[in-house]
Short mmCIF file of C-alpha atoms and ligand atoms in Angstrom, two decimals:
data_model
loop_
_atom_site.label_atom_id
_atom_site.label_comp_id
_atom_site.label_asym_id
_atom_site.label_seq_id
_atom_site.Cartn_x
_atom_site.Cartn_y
_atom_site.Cartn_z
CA UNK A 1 11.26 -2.22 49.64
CA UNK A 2 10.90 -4.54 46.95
CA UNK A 3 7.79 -3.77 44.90
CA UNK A 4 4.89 -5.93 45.55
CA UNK A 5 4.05 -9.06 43.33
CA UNK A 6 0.43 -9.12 44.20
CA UNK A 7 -1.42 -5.85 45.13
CA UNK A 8 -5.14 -5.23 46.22
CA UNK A 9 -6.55 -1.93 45.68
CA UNK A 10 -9.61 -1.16 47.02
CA UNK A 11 -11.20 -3.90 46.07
CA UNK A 12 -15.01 -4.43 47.25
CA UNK A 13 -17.09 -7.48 45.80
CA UNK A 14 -21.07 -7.14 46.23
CA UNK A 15 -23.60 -10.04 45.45
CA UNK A 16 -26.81 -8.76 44.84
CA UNK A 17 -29.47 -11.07 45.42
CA UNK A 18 -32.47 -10.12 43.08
CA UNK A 19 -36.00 -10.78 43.18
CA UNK A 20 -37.48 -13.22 41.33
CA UNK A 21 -41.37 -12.70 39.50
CA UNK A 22 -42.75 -13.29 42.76
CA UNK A 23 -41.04 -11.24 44.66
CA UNK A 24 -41.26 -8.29 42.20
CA UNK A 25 -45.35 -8.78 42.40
CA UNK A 26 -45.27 -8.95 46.08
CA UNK A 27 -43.51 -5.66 45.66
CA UNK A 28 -45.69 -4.04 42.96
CA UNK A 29 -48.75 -4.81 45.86
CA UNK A 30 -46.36 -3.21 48.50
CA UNK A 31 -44.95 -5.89 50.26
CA UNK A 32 -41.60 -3.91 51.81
CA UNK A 33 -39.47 -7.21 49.84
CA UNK A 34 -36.96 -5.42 48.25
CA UNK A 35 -33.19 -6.55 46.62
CA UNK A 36 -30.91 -7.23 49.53
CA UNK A 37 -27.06 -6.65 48.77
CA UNK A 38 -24.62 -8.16 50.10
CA UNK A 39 -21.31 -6.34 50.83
CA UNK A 40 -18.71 -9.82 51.46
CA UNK A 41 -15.23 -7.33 50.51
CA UNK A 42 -15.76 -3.66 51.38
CA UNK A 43 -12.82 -1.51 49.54
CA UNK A 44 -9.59 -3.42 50.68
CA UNK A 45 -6.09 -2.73 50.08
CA UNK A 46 -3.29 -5.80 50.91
CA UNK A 47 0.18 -5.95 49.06
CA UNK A 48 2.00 -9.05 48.85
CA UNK A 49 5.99 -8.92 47.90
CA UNK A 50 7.12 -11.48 45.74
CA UNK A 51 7.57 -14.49 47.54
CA UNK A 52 6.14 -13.93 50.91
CA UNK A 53 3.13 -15.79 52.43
CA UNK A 54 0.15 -13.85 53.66
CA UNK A 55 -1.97 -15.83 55.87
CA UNK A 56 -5.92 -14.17 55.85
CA UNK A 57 -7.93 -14.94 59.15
CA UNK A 58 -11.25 -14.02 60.32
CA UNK A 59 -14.32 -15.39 61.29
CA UNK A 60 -16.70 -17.62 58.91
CA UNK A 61 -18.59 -15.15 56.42
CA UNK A 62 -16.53 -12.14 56.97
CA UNK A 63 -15.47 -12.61 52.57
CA UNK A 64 -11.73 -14.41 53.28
CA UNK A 65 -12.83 -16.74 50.25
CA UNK A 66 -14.50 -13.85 48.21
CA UNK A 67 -11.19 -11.89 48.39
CA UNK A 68 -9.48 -15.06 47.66
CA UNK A 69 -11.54 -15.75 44.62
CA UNK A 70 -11.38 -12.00 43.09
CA UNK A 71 -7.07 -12.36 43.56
CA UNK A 72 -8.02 -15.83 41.81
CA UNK A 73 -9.83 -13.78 38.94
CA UNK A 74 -13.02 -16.35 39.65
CA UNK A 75 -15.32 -13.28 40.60
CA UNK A 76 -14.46 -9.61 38.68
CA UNK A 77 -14.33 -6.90 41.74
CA UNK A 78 -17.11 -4.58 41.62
CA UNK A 79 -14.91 -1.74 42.36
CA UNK A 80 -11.30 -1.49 42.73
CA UNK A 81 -8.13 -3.29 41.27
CA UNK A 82 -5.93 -6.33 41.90
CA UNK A 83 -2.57 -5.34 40.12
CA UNK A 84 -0.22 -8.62 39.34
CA UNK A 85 3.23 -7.84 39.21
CA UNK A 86 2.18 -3.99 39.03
CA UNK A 87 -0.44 -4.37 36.02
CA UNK A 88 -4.02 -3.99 36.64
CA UNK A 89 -5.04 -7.88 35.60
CA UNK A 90 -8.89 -6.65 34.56
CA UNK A 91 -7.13 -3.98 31.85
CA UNK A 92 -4.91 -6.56 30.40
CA UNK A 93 -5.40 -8.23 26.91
CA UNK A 94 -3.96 -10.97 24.81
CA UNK A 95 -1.07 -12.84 25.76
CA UNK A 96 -0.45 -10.58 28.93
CA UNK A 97 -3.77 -11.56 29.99
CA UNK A 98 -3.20 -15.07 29.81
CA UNK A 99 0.21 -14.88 31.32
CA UNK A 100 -0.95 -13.33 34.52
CA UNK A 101 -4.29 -15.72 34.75
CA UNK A 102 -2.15 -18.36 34.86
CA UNK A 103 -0.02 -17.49 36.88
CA UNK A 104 -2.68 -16.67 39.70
CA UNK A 105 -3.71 -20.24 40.67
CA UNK A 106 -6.24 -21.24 43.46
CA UNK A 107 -6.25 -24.24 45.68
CA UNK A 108 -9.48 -25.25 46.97
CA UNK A 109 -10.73 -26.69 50.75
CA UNK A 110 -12.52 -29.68 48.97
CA UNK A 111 -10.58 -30.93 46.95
CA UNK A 112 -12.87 -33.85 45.74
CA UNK A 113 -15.28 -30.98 44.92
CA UNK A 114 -12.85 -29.46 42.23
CA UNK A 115 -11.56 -32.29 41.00
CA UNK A 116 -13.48 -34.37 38.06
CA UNK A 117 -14.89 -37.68 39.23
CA UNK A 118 -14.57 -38.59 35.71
CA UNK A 119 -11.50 -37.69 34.48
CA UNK A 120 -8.68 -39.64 34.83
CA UNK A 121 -5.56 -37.92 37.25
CA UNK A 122 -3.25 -37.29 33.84
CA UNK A 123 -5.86 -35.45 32.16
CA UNK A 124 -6.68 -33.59 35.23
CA UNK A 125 -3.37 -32.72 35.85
CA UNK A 126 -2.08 -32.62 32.12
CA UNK A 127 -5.40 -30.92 30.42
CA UNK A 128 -4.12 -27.54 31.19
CA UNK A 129 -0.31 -26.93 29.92
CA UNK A 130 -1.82 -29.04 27.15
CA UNK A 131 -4.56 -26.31 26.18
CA UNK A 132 -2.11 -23.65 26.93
CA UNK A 133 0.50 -24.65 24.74
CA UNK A 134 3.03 -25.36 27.71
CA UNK A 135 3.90 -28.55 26.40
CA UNK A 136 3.94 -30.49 23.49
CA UNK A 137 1.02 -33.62 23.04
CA UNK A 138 4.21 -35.49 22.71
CA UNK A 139 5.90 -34.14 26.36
CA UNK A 140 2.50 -34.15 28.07
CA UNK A 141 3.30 -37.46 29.43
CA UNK A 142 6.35 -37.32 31.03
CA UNK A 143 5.32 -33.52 32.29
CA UNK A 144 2.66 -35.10 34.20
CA UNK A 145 4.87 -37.44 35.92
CA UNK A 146 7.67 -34.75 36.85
CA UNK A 147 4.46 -32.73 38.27
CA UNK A 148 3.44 -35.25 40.38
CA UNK A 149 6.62 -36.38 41.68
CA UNK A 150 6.92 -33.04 42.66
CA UNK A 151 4.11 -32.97 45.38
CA UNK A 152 4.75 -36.59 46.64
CA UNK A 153 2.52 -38.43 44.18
CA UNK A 154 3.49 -42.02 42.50
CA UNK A 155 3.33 -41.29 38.75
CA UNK A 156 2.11 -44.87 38.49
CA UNK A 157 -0.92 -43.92 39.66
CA UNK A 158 -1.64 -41.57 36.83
CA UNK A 159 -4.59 -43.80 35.32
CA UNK A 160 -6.40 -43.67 38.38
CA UNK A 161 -9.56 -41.49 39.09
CA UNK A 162 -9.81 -38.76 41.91
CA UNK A 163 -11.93 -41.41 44.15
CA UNK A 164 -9.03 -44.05 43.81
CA UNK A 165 -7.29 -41.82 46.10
CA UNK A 166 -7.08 -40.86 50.03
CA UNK A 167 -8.12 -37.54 51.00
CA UNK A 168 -4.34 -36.04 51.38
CA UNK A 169 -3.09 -37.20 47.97
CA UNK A 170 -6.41 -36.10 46.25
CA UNK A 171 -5.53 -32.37 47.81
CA UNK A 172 -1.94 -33.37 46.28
CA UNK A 173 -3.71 -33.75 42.87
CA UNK A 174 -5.27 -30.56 43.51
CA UNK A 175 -2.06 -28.93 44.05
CA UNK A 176 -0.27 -30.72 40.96
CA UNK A 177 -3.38 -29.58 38.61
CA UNK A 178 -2.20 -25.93 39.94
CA UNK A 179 1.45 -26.40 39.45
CA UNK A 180 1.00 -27.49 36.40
CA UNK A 181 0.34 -24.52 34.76
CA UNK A 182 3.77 -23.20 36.25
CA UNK A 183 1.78 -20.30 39.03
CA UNK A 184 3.82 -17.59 40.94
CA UNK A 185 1.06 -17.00 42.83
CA UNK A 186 -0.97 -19.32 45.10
CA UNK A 187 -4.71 -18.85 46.80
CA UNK A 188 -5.23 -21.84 49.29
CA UNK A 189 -8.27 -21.48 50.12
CA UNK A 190 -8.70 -23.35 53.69
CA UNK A 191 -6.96 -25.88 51.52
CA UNK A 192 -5.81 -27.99 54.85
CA UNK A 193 -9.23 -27.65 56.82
CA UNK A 194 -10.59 -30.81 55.54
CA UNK A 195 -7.62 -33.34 55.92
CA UNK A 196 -7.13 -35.35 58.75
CA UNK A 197 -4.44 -33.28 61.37
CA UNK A 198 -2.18 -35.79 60.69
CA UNK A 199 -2.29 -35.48 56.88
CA UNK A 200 -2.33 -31.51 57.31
CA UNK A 201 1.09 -31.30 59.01
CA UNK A 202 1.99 -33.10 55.64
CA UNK A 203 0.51 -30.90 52.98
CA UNK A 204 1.68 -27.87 55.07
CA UNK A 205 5.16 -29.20 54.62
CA UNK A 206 4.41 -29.96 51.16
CA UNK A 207 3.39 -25.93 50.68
CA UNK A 208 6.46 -24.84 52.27
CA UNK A 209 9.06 -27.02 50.26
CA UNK A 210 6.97 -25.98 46.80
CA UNK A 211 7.67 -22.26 48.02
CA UNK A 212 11.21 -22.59 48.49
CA UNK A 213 11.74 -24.80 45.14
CA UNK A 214 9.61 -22.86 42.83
CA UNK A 215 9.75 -19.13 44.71
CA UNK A 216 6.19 -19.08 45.29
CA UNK A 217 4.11 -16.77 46.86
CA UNK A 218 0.61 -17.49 48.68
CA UNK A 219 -2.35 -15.80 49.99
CA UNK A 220 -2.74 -18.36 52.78
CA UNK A 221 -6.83 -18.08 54.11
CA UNK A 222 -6.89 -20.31 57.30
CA UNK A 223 -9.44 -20.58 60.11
CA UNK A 224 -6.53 -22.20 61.95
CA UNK A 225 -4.34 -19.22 63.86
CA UNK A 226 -2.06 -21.97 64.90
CA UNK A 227 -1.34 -22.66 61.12
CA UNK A 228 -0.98 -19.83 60.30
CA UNK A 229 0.94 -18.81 62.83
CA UNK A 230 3.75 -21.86 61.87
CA UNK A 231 3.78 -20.48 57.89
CA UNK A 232 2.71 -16.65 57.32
CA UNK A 233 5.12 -14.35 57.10
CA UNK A 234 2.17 -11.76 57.76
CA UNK A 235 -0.74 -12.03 59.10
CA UNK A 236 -3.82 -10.32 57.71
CA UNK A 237 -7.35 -10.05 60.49
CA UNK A 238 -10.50 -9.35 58.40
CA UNK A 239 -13.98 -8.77 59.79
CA UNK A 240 -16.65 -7.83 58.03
CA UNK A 241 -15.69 -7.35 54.69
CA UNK A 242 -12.60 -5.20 56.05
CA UNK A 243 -9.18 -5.83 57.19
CA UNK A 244 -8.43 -4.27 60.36
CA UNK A 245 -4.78 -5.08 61.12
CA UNK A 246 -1.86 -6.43 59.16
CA UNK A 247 1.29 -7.07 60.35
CA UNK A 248 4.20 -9.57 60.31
CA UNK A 249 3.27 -12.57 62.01
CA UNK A 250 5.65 -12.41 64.88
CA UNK A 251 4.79 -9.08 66.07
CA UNK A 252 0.90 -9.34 65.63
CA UNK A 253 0.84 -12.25 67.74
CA UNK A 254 3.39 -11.12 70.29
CA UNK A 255 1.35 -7.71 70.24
CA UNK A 256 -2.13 -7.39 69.03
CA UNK A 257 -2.94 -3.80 68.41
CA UNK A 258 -6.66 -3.79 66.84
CA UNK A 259 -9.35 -4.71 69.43
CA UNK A 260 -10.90 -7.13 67.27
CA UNK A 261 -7.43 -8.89 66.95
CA UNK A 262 -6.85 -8.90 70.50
CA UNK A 263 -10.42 -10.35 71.39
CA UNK A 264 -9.66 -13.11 68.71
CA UNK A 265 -6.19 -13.75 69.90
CA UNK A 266 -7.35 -14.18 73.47
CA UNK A 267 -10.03 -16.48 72.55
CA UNK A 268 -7.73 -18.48 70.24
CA UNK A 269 -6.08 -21.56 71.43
CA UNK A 270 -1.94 -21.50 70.75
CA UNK A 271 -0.17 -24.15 68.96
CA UNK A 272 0.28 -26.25 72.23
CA UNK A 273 -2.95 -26.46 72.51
CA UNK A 274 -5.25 -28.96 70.65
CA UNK A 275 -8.40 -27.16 70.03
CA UNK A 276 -7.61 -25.17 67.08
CA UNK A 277 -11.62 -23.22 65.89
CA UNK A 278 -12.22 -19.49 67.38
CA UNK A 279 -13.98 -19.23 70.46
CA UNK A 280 -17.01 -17.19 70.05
CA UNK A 281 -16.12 -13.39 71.01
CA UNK A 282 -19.20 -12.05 72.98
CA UNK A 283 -22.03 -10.14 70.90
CA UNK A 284 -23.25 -11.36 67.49
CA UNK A 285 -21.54 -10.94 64.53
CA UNK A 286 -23.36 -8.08 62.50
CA UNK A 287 -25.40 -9.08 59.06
CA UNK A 288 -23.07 -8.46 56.51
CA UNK A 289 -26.64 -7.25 54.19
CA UNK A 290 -27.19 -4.94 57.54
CA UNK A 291 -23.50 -3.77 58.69
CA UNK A 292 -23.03 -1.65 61.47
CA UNK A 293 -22.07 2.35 60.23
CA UNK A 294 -19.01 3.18 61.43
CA UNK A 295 -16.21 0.55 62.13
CA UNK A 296 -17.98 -2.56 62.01
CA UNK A 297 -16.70 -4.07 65.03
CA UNK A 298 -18.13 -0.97 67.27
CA UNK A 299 -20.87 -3.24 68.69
CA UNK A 300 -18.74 -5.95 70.70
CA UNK A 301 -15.44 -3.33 70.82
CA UNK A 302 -14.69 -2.27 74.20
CA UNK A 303 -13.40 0.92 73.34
CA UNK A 304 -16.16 1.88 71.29
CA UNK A 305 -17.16 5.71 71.57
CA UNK A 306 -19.37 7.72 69.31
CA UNK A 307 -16.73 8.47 66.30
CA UNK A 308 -16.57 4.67 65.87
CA UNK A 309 -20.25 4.57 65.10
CA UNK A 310 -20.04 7.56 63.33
CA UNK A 311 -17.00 7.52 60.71
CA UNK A 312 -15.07 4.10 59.32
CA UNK A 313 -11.17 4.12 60.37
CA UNK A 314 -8.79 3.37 56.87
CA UNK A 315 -6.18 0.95 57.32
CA UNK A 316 -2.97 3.53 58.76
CA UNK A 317 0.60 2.51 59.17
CA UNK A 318 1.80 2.67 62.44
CA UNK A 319 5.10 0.97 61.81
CA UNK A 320 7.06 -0.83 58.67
CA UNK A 321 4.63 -3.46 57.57
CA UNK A 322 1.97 -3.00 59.99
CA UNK A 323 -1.42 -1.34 59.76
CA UNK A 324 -4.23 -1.03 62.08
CA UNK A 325 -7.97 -0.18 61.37
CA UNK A 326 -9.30 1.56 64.61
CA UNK A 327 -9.52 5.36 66.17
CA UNK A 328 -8.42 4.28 69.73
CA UNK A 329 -6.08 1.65 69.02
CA UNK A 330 -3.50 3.58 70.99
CA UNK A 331 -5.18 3.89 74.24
CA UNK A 332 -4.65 -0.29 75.14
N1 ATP B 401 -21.81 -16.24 45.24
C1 ATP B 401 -22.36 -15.58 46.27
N2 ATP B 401 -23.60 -15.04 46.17
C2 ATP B 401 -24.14 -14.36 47.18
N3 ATP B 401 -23.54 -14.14 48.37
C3 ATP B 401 -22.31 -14.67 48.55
C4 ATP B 401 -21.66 -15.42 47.52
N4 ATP B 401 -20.44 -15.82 47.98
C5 ATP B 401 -20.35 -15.34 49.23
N5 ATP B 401 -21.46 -14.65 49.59
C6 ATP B 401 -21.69 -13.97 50.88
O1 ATP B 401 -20.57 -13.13 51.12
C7 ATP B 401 -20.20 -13.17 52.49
C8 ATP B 401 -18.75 -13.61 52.60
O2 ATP B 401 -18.66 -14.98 52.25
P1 ATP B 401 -17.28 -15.76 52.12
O3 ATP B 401 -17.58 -17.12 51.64
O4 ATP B 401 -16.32 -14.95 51.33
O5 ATP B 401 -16.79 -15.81 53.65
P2 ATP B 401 -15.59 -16.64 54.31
O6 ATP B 401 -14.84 -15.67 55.16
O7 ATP B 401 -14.83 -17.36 53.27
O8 ATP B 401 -16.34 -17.66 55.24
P3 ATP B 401 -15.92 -19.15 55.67
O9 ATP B 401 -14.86 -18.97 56.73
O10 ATP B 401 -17.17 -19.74 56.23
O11 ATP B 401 -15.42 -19.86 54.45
C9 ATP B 401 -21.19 -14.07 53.18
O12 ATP B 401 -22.20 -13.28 53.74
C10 ATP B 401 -21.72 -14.92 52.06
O13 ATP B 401 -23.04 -15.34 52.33
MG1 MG B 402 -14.47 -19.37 52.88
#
């Protein structure tokens, strides 16, 4: 096996929502208000090989763009370590440092959101090779046009501002302000969800053809099973902070083995189908500030028995590439 160009290691990310003055009087006259913490990534492990795509599902609020955003080096993990071409990026210094932040880039759903409304598309896209010393002042021109070229954008355009544009080629602006920095790595972050269907069959393509031309790797997070179905490689389910099953895309469709998968599977429509969102799986989706003990998913699982409420399953292989989350996953 080729060692991994991205790898997760126990990584958990908590937000801790403190109280502010009047909170911390109500609580000096004993009001029960009290911090609440929120766990959004609870200690996981993913590896991603160099060039491979790993598509991330699960449902809204289970911490797909948390994860995303510690890979992306946006939020430091509270505990654990995300390695970059086997060095742990938090202990690195110096030029190492730099080399490894850049080449980590993220790619956001909104991409009128993160791009400046005042800046004009050259600088967006040129500002950082500039800062970084990838180019020269003198090749920053030119650079920009070869970048933008690159993801289907007319260089002509370059003087225009983000709002000039439609709402594909500002998400191709987006892509060409990560490109230019020369990634190995990308985080799309629901970076289709917003575009018209039309446009995202486009900018899908675009994603694929930048991955064979440039070797690229992603962590692909998608609501849309039917997308990621078409581009992952692998396919990792989280819920709850957790994943609970990973495995190469063909055989985790063909073969669900996690309950939660399966319940999310069944409830998904395919990629005939039109209607691409999750159907709700029956029971609530626990608090995240409140999980469930246990395996998180014990309170909608049908196979839940006491251990599941008692003790949390790791992640175990169960064959090359695949991992399930779940005490009883055999008996389906
Ligand atoms: N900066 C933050 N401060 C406090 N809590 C946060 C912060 N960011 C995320 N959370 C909480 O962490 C949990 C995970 O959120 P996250 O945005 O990672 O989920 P998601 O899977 O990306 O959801 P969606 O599919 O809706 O984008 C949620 O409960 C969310 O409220
Ligand atoms: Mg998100």
């Amino acid at each position: 096996m080729t060692a991994p160009l991205l790898e997760i290691r126990g990584v958990s990310k908590r937000f801790t929502k403190r109280l502010d003055v009047a909170g911390k009087i109500a609580q000096r006259l004993g009001s029960k208000i009290r911090e609440e913490t929120v766990h959004a990534v609870d200690a996981v492990d993913l590896s991603i090989a160099p060039g491979e795509v790993l598509g991330l599902v699960g449902e809204s609020g289970c911490g797909k763009s948390t994860l995303g955003r510690v890979v992306a080096g946006i939020h430091g993990a509270s505990d654990g370590q995300v390695l970059y071409d086997g060095k742990d990026i938090a202990a690195l210094t110096g030029a190492e440092k730099r080399a490894a932040t850049l080449a980590i880039q993220m790619i956001f759903q909104d991409p009128f959101a993160s791009l400046n409304p005042r800046m004009r598309v050259e600088d967006i896209i040129g500002e950082a090779p500039r800062v970084h010393g990838l180019v020269s002042a003198s090749d920053a021109s030119n650079y920009v046009d070869e970048v933008m070229s690159k993801v289907g954008l007319d260089p002509s355009l370059k003087r225009r501002y983000p709002h000039q544009f439609s709402g594909g080629q500002r998400q191709r602006i987006g892509i060409a302000r990560a490109l230019a920095v020369k990634p190995k790595f990308l985080v799309c972050d629901e970076a289709i969800a917003a575009l018209d269907v039309s446009i995202q069959a486009q900018v899908i393509n675009l994603f694929m053809d930048l991955r064979e031309e440039l070797g690229l790797t992603y962590l692909f997070i998608s609501h849309d099973l039917s997308v990621v179905e078409h581009i992952a490689d692998r396919v990792a389910i989280m819920y709850l902070g957790r994943i609970v099953e990973s495995a190469p895309t063909e055989a985790l469709f063909a073969a669900p083995k996690h309950p939660y998968t399966k319940a999310l599977l069944a409830e998904a429509p395919r990629l005939d189908q039109r209607k691409r969102d999750f159907a709700p799986i029956e029971g609530e989706i626990p608090s995240p500030l409140d999980p469930p003990p246990g395996c998180h998913f014990n309170p909608r699982c049908p196979l839940a028995r006491a251990d599941c409420r008692e003790a949390r399953q790791m992640l175990e292989t169960i064959s090359p590439g695949r991992a399930v989350a779940c005490h009883h996953w055999t008996e389906t």
